[in-house]
mmCIF file of C-alpha atoms (C1' of nucleotides) in Angstrom:
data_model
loop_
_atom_site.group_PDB
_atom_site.id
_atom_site.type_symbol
_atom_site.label_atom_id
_atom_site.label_comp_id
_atom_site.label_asym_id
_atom_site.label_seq_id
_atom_site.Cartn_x
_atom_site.Cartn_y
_atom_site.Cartn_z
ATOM 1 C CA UNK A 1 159.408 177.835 37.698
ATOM 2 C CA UNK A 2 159.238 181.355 37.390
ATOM 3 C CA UNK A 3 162.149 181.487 39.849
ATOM 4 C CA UNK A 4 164.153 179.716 36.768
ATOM 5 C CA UNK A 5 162.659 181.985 34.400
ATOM 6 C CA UNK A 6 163.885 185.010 36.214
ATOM 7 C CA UNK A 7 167.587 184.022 36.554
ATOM 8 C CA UNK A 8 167.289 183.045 33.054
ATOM 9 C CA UNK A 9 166.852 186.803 32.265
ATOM 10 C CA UNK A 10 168.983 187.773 34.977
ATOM 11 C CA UNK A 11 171.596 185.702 33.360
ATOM 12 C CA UNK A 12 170.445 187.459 29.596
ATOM 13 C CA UNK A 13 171.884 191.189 31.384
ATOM 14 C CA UNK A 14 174.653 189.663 32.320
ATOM 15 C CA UNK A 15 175.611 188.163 29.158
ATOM 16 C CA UNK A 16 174.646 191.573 27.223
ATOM 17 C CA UNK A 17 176.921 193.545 29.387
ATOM 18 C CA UNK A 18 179.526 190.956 29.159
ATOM 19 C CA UNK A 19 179.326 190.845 25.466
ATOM 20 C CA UNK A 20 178.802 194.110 24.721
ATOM 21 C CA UNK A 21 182.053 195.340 26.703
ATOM 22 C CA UNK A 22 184.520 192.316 25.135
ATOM 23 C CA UNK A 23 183.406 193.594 21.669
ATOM 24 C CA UNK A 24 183.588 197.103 21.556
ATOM 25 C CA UNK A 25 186.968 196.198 23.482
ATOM 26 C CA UNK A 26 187.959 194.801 20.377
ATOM 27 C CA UNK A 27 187.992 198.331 18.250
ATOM 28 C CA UNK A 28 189.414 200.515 21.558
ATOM 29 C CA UNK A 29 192.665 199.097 20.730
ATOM 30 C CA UNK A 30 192.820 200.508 17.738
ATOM 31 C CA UNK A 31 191.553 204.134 18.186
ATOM 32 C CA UNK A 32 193.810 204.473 21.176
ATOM 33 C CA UNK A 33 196.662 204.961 18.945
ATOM 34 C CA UNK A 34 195.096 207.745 17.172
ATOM 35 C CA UNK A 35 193.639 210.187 19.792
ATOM 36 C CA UNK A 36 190.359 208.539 18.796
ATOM 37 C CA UNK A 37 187.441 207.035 20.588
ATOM 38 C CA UNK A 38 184.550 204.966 20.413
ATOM 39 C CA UNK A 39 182.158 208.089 19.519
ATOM 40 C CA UNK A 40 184.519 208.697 16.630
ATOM 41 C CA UNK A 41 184.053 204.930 15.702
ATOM 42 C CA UNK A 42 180.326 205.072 15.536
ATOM 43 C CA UNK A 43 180.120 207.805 13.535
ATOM 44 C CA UNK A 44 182.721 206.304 11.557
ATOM 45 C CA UNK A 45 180.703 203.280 11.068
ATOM 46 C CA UNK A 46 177.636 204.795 10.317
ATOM 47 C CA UNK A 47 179.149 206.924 7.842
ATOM 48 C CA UNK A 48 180.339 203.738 6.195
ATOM 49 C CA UNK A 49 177.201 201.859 6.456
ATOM 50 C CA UNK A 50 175.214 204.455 4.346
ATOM 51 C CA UNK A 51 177.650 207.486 2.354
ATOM 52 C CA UNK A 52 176.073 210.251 1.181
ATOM 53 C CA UNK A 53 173.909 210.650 4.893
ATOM 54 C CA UNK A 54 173.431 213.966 6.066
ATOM 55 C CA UNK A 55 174.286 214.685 9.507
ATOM 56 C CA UNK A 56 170.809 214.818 10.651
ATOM 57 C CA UNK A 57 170.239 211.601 9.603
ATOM 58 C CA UNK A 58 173.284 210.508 11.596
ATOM 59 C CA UNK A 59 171.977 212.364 14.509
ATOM 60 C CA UNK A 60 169.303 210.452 14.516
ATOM 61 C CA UNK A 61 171.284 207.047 14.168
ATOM 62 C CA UNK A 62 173.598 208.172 17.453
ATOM 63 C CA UNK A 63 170.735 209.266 19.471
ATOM 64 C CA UNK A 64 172.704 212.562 20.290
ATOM 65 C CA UNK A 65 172.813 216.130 20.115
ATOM 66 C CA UNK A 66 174.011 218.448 17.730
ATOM 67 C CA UNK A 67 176.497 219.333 19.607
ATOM 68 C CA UNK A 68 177.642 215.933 20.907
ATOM 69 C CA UNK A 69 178.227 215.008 17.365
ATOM 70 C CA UNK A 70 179.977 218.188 16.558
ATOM 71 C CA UNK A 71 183.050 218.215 18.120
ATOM 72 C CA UNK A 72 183.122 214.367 16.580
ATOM 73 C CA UNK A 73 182.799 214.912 13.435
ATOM 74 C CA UNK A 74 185.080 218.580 13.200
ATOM 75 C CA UNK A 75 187.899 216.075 14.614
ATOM 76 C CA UNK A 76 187.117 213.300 11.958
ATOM 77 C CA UNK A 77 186.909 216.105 9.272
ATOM 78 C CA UNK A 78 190.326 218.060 10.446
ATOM 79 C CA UNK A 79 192.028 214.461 10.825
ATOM 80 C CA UNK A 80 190.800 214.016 7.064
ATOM 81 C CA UNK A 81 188.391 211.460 7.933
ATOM 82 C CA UNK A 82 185.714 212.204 6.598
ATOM 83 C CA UNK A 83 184.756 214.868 4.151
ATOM 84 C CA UNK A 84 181.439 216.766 3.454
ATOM 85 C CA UNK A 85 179.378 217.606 0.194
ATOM 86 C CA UNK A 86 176.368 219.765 -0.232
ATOM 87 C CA UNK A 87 173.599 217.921 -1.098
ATOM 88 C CA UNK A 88 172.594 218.104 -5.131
ATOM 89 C CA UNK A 89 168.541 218.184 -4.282
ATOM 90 C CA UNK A 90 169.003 220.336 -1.109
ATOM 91 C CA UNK A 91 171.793 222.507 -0.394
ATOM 92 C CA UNK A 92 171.101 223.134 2.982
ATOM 93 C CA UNK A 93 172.882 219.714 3.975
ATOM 94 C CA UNK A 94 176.225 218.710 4.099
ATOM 95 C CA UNK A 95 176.476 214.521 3.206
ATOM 96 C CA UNK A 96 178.701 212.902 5.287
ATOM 97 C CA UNK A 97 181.396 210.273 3.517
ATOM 98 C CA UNK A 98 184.676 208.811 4.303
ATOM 99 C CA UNK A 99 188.270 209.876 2.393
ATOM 100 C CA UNK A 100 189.942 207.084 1.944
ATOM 101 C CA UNK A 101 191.835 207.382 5.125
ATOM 102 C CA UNK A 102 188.889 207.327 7.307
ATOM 103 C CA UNK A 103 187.690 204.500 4.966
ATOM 104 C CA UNK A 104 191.002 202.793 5.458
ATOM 105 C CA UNK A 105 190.745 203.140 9.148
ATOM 106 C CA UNK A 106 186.816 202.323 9.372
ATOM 107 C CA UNK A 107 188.610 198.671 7.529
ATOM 108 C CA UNK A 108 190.813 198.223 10.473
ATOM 109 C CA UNK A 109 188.095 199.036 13.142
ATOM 110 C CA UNK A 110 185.536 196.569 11.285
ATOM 111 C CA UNK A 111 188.388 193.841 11.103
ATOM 112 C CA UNK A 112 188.750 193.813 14.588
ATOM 113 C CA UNK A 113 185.144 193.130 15.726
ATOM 114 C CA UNK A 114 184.561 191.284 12.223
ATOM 115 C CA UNK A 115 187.216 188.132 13.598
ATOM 116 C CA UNK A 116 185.810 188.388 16.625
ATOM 117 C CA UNK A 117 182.369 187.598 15.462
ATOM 118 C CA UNK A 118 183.169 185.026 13.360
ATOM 119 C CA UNK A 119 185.316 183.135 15.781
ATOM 120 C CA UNK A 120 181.722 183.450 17.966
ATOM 121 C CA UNK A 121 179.394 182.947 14.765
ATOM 122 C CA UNK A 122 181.431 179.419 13.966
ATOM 123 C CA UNK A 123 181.518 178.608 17.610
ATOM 124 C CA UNK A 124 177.772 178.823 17.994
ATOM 125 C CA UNK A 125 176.442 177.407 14.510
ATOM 126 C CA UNK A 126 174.285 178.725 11.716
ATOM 127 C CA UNK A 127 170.892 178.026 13.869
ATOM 128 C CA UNK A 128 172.172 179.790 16.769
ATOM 129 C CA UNK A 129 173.250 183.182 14.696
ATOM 130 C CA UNK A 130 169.758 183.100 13.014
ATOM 131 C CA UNK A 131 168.249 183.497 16.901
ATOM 132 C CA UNK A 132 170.692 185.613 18.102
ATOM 133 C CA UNK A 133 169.634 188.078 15.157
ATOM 134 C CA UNK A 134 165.811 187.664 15.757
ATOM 135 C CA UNK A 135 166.446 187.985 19.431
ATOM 136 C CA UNK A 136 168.960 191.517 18.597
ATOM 137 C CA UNK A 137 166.222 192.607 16.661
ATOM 138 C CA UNK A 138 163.176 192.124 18.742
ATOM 139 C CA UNK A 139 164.800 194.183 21.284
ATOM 140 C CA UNK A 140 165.584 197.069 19.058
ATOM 141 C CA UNK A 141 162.699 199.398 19.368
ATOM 142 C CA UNK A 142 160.575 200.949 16.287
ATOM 143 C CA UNK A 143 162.841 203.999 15.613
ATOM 144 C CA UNK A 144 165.870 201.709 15.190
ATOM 145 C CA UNK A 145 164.037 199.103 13.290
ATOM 146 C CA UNK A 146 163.467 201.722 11.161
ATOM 147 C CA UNK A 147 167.610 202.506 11.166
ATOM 148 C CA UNK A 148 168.325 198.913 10.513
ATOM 149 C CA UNK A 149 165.996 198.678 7.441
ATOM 150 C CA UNK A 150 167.842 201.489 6.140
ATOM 151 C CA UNK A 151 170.843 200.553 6.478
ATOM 152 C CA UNK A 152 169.980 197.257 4.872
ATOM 153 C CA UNK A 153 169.060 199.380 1.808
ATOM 154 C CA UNK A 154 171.616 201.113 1.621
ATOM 155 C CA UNK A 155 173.841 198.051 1.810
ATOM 156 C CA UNK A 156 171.805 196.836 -1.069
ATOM 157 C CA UNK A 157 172.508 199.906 -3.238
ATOM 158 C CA UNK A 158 176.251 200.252 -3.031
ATOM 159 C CA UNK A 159 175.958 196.513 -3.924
ATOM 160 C CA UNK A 160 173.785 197.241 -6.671
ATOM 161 C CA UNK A 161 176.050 200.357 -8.037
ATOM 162 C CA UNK A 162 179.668 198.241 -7.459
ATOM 163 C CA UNK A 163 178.197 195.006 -9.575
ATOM 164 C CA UNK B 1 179.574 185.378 -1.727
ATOM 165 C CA UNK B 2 182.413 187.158 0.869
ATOM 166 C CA UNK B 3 180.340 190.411 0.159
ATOM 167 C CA UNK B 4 177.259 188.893 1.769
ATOM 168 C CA UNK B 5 179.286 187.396 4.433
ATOM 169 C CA UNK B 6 180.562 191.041 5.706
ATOM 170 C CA UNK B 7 177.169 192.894 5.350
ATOM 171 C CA UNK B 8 176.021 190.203 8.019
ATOM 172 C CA UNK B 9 178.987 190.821 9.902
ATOM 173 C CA UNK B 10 178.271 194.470 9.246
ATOM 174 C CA UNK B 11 174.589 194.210 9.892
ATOM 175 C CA UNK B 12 175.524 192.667 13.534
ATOM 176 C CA UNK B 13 177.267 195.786 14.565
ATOM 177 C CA UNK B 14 174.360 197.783 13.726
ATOM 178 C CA UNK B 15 171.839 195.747 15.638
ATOM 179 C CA UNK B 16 173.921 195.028 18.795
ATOM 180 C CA UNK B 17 174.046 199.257 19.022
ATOM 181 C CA UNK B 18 170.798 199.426 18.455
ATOM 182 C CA UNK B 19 169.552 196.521 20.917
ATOM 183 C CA UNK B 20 171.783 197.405 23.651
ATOM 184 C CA UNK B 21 170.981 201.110 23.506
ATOM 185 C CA UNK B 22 167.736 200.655 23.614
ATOM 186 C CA UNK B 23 168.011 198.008 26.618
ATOM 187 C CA UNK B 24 170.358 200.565 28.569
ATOM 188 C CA UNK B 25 167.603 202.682 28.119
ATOM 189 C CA UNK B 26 164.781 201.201 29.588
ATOM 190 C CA UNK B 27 166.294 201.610 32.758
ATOM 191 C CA UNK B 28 167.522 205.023 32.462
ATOM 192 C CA UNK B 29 163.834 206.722 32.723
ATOM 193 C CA UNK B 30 163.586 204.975 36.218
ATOM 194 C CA UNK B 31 167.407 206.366 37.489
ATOM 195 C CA UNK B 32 167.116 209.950 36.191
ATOM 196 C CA UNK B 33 164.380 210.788 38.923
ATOM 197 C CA UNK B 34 167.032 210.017 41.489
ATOM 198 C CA UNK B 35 169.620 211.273 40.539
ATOM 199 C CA UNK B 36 171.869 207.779 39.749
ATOM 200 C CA UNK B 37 173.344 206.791 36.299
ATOM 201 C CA UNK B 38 174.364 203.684 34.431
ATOM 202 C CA UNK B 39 177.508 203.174 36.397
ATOM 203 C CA UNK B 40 175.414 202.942 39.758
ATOM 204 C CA UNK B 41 172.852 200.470 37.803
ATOM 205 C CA UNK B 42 175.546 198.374 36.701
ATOM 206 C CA UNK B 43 177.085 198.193 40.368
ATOM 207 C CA UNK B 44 173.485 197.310 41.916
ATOM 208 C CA UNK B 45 172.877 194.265 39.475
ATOM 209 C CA UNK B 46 175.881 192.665 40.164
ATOM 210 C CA UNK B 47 175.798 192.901 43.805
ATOM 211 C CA UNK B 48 171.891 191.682 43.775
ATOM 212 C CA UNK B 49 173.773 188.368 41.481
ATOM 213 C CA UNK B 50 176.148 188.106 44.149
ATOM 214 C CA UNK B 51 175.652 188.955 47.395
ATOM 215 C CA UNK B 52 178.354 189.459 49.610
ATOM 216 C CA UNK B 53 180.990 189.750 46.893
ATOM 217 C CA UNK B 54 184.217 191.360 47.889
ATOM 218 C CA UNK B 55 184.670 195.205 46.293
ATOM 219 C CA UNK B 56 187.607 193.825 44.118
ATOM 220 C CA UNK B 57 185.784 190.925 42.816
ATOM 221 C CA UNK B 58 183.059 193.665 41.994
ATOM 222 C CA UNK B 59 186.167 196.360 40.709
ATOM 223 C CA UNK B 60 187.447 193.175 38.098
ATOM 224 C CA UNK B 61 183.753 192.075 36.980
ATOM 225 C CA UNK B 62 182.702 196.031 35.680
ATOM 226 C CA UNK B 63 186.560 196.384 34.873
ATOM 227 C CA UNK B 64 186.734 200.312 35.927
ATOM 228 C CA UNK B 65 188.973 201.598 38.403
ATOM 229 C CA UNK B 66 188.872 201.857 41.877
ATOM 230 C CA UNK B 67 188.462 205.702 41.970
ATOM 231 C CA UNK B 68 186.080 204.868 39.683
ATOM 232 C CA UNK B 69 184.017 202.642 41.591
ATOM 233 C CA UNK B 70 184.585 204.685 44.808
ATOM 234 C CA UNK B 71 182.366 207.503 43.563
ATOM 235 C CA UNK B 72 179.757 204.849 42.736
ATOM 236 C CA UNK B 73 179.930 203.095 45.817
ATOM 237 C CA UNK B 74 179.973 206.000 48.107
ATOM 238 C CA UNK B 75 176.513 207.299 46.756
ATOM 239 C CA UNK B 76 175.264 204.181 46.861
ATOM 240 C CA UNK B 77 175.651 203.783 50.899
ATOM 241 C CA UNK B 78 175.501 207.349 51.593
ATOM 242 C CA UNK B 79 171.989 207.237 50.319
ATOM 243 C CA UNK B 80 171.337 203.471 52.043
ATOM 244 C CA UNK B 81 170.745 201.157 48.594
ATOM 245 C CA UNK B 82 174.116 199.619 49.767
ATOM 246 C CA UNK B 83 175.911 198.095 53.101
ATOM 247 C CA UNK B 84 179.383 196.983 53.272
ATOM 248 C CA UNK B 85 180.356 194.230 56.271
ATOM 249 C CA UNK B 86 183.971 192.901 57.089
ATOM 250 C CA UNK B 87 184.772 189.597 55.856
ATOM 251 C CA UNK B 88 184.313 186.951 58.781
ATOM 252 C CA UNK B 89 187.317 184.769 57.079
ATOM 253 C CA UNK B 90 189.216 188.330 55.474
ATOM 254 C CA UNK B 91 188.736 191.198 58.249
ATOM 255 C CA UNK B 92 190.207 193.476 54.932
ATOM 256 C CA UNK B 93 187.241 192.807 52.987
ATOM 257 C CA UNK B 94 184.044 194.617 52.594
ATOM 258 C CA UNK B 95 181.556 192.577 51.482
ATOM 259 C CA UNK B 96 178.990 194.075 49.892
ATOM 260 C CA UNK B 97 175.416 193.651 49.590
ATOM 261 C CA UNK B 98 172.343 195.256 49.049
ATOM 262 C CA UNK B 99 169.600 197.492 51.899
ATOM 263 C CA UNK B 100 165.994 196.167 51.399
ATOM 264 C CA UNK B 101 165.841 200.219 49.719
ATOM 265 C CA UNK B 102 168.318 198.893 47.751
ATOM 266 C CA UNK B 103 166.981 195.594 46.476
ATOM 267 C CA UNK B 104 163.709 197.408 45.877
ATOM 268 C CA UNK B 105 165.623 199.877 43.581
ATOM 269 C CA UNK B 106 166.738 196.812 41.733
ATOM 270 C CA UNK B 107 163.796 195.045 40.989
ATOM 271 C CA UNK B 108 162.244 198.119 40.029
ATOM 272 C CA UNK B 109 165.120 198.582 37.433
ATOM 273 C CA UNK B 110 164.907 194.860 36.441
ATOM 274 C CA UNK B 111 161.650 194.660 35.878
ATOM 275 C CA UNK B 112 162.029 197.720 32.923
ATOM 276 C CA UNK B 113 164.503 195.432 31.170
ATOM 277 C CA UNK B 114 162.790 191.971 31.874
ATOM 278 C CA UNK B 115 159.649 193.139 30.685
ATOM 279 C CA UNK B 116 161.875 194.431 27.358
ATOM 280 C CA UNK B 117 163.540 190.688 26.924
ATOM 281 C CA UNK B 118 160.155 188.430 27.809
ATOM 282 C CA UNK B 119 158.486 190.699 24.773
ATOM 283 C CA UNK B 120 161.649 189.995 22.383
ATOM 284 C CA UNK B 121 161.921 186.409 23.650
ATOM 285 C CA UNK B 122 158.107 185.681 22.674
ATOM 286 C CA UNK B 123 158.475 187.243 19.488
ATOM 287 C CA UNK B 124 161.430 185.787 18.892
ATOM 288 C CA UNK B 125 160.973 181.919 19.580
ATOM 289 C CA UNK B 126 162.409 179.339 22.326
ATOM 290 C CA UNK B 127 164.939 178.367 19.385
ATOM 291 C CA UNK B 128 165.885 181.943 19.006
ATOM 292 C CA UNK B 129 166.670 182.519 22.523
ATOM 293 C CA UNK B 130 168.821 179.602 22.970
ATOM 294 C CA UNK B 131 171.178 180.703 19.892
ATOM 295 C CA UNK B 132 171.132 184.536 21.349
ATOM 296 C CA UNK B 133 172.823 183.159 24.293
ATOM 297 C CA UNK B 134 174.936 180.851 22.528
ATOM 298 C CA UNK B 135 176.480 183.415 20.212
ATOM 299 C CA UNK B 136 176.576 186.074 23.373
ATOM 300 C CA UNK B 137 178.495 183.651 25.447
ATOM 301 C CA UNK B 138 180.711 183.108 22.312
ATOM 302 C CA UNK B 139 181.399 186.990 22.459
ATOM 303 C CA UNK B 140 182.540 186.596 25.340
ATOM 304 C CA UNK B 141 186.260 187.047 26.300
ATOM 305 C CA UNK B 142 187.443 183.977 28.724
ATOM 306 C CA UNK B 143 187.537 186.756 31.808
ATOM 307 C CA UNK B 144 183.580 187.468 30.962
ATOM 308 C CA UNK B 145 183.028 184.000 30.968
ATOM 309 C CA UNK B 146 184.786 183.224 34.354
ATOM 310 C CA UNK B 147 182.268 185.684 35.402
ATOM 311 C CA UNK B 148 179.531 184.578 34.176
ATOM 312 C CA UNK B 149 180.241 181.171 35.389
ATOM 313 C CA UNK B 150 180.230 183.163 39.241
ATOM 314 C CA UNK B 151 177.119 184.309 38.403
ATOM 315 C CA UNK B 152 175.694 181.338 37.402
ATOM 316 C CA UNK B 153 177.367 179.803 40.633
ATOM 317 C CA UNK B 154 175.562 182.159 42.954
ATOM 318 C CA UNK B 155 172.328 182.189 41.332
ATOM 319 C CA UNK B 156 172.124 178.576 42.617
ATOM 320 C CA UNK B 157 173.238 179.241 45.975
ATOM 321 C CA UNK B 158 170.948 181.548 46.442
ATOM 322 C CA UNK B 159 167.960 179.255 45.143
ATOM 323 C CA UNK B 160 169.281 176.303 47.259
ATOM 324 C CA UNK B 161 169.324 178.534 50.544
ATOM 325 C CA UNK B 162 166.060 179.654 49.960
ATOM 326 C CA UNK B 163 164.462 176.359 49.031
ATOM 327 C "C1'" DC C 1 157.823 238.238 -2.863
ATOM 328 C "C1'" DA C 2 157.546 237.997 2.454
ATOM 329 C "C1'" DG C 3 157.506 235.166 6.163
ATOM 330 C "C1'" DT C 4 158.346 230.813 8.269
ATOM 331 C "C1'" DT C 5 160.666 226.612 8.715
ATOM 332 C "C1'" DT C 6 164.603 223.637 8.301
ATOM 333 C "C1'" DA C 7 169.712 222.029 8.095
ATOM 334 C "C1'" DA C 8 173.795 222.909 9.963
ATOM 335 C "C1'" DG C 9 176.761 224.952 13.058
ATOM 336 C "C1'" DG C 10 178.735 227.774 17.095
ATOM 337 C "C1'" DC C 11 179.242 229.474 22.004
ATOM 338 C "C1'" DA C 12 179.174 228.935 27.009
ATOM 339 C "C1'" DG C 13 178.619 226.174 30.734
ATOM 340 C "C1'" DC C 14 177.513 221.862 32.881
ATOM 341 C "C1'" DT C 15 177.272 216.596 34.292
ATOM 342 C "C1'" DT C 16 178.573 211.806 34.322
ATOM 343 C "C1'" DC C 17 181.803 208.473 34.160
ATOM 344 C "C1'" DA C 18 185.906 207.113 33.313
ATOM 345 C "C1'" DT C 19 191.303 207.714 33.735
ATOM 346 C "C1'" DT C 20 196.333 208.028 36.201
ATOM 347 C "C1'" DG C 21 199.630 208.350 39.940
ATOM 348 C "C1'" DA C 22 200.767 208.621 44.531
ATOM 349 C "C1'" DC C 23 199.562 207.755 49.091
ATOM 350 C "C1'" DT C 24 197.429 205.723 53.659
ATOM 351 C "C1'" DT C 25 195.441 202.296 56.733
ATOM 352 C "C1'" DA C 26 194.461 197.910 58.285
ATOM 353 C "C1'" DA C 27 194.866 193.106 58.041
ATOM 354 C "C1'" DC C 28 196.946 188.946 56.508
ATOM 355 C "C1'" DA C 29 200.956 185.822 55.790
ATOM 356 C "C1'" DA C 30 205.916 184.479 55.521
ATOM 357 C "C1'" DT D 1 209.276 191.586 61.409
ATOM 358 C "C1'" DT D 2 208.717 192.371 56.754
ATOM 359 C "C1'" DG D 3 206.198 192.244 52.759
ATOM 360 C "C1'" DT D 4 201.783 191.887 50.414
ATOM 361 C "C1'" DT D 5 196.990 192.607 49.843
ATOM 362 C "C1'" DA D 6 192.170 194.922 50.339
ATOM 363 C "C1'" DA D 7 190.219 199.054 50.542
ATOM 364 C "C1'" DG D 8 190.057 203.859 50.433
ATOM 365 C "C1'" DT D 9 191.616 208.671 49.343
ATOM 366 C "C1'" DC D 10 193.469 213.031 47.019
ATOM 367 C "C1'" DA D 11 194.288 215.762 42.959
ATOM 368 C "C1'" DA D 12 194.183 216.372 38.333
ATOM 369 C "C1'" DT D 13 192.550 215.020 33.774
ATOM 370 C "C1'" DG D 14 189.871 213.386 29.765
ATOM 371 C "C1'" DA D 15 185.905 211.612 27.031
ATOM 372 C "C1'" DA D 16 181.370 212.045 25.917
ATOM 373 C "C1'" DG D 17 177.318 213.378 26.697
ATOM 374 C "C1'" DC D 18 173.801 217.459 28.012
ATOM 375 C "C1'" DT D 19 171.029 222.377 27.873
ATOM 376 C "C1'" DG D 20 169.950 226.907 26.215
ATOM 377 C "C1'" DC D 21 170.569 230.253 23.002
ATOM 378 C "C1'" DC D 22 171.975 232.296 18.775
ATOM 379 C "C1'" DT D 23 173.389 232.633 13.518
ATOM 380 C "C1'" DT D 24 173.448 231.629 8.589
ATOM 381 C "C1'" DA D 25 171.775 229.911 4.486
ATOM 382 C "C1'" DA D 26 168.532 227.500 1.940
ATOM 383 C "C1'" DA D 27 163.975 225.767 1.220
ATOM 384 C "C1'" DC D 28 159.178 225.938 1.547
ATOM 385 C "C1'" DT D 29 154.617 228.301 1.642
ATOM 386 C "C1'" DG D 30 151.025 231.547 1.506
#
DNA sequence: CAGTTTAAGGCAGCTTCATTGACTTAACAA
DNA sequence: TTGTTAAGTCAATGAAGCTGCCTTAAACTG
């Protein structure tokens, strides 16, 4: 019994690692083209997710240092990427957003990984997406509960402003 | 309609960063006191699923190189987590399996992440669980799977030789 | 206003983990 | 015997992270 249990989770590190690799496989493709790579991508994709962040806020999001992110983002920026704005309320920072290039190219990265998860989505049924999001979540801890509420907001905003 | 559609999609991305960082990262507090990294985790958790697996069947399930794995490897046994035996059938093979230091490492390391999944499988519901690894599998490239299928394979083995 | 804190960035040097290409050795298989 | 395969090695390289320390400009605070 809790022999079955353990392979169970056993199994569950397997599948994550599995998974995990096959989908940010799925964007490689496309940055290797471009002298790009998958730390480009999630800043790319963060940047996307919420415009207007500042870069604290995205160091937060990454979970890296300053200077990690740097030589990221002063790529992304010389490539014309992204750009950066000082902020209206505090000058200090510099909010991140994409040009329409980097938007463009955020598109083609998103596309990628977006038909592969609803090829696995439709393959595993509504009930099973629901659990696999519960389960994703539970295992996120506080601080990045705390990231995925805001980028629900945010999500909700540019919705808001486009309708 | 389609707009809701792709902040799911979008929403996904987000949470399997988050969840899989934070998973990774459970068992990074134990391997930074001794001086291993993710790529020696990695190697030990698939030879505890399969002991006695040849070093190219471990070189295709990671899907690094074989410098790449050498490095790995090499610690490993130099500092006695890992033992490599000829094949009986394949004299070329080294077969590779795990020192009782070794298999202690690994538990240790396994039980950071198993306590991680039992707390977001309770929260999350029997239901839950069973569509996370319905949709993971899904992920999952048809290479992944054949592996995961081995796994699966050798998990039973192992119970039936024990029983 | 003076002093402190904060946001962003830069410099120098380092580590981990991956890559490629070319090569060797030993064992298997035709 | 010849060719292929399993494993290992050398040298060089790249991607992506890290630390410690310092600067500038703006904001906050007494």
């Amino acid at each position: 019994m809790l022999f079955l249990r353990e392979e169970e989770l056993r199994l569950a590190q397997d599948m994550l690692f599995f998974a995990y690799r096959d989908f940010t496989h799925a964007a490689d493709e496309v940055l290797d083209g471009l002298e790009l790579g998958r730390a480009h991508h999630r800043a790319l994709h963060f940047i996307a997710r919420m415009p207007g962040m500042s870069v604290s806020d995205l160091l937060s999001i990454l979970g890296i240092t300053k200077q990690s992110l740097s030589r990221v983002l002063t790529t992304l920026i010389e490539q014309g990427y992204v750009v950066q704005a000082p902020g209206r309320v505090d000058r200090r920072q510099r909010l991140l957003s994409l040009t329409a290039k980097g938007a463009a190219l955020e598109r083609q990265l998103f596309e990628r990984q977006r038909d592969l998860l609803l090829r696995a989505y439709r393959d595993a049924g509504s009930t099973a997406v629901e659990g696999f999001r519960r389960v994703l979540r539970a295992l996120t801890d506080e601080t990045g509960q705390a990231h995925l509420a805001a980028m629900e907001a945010a999500a909700r905003e540019l919705r808001a402003r486009s309708a």
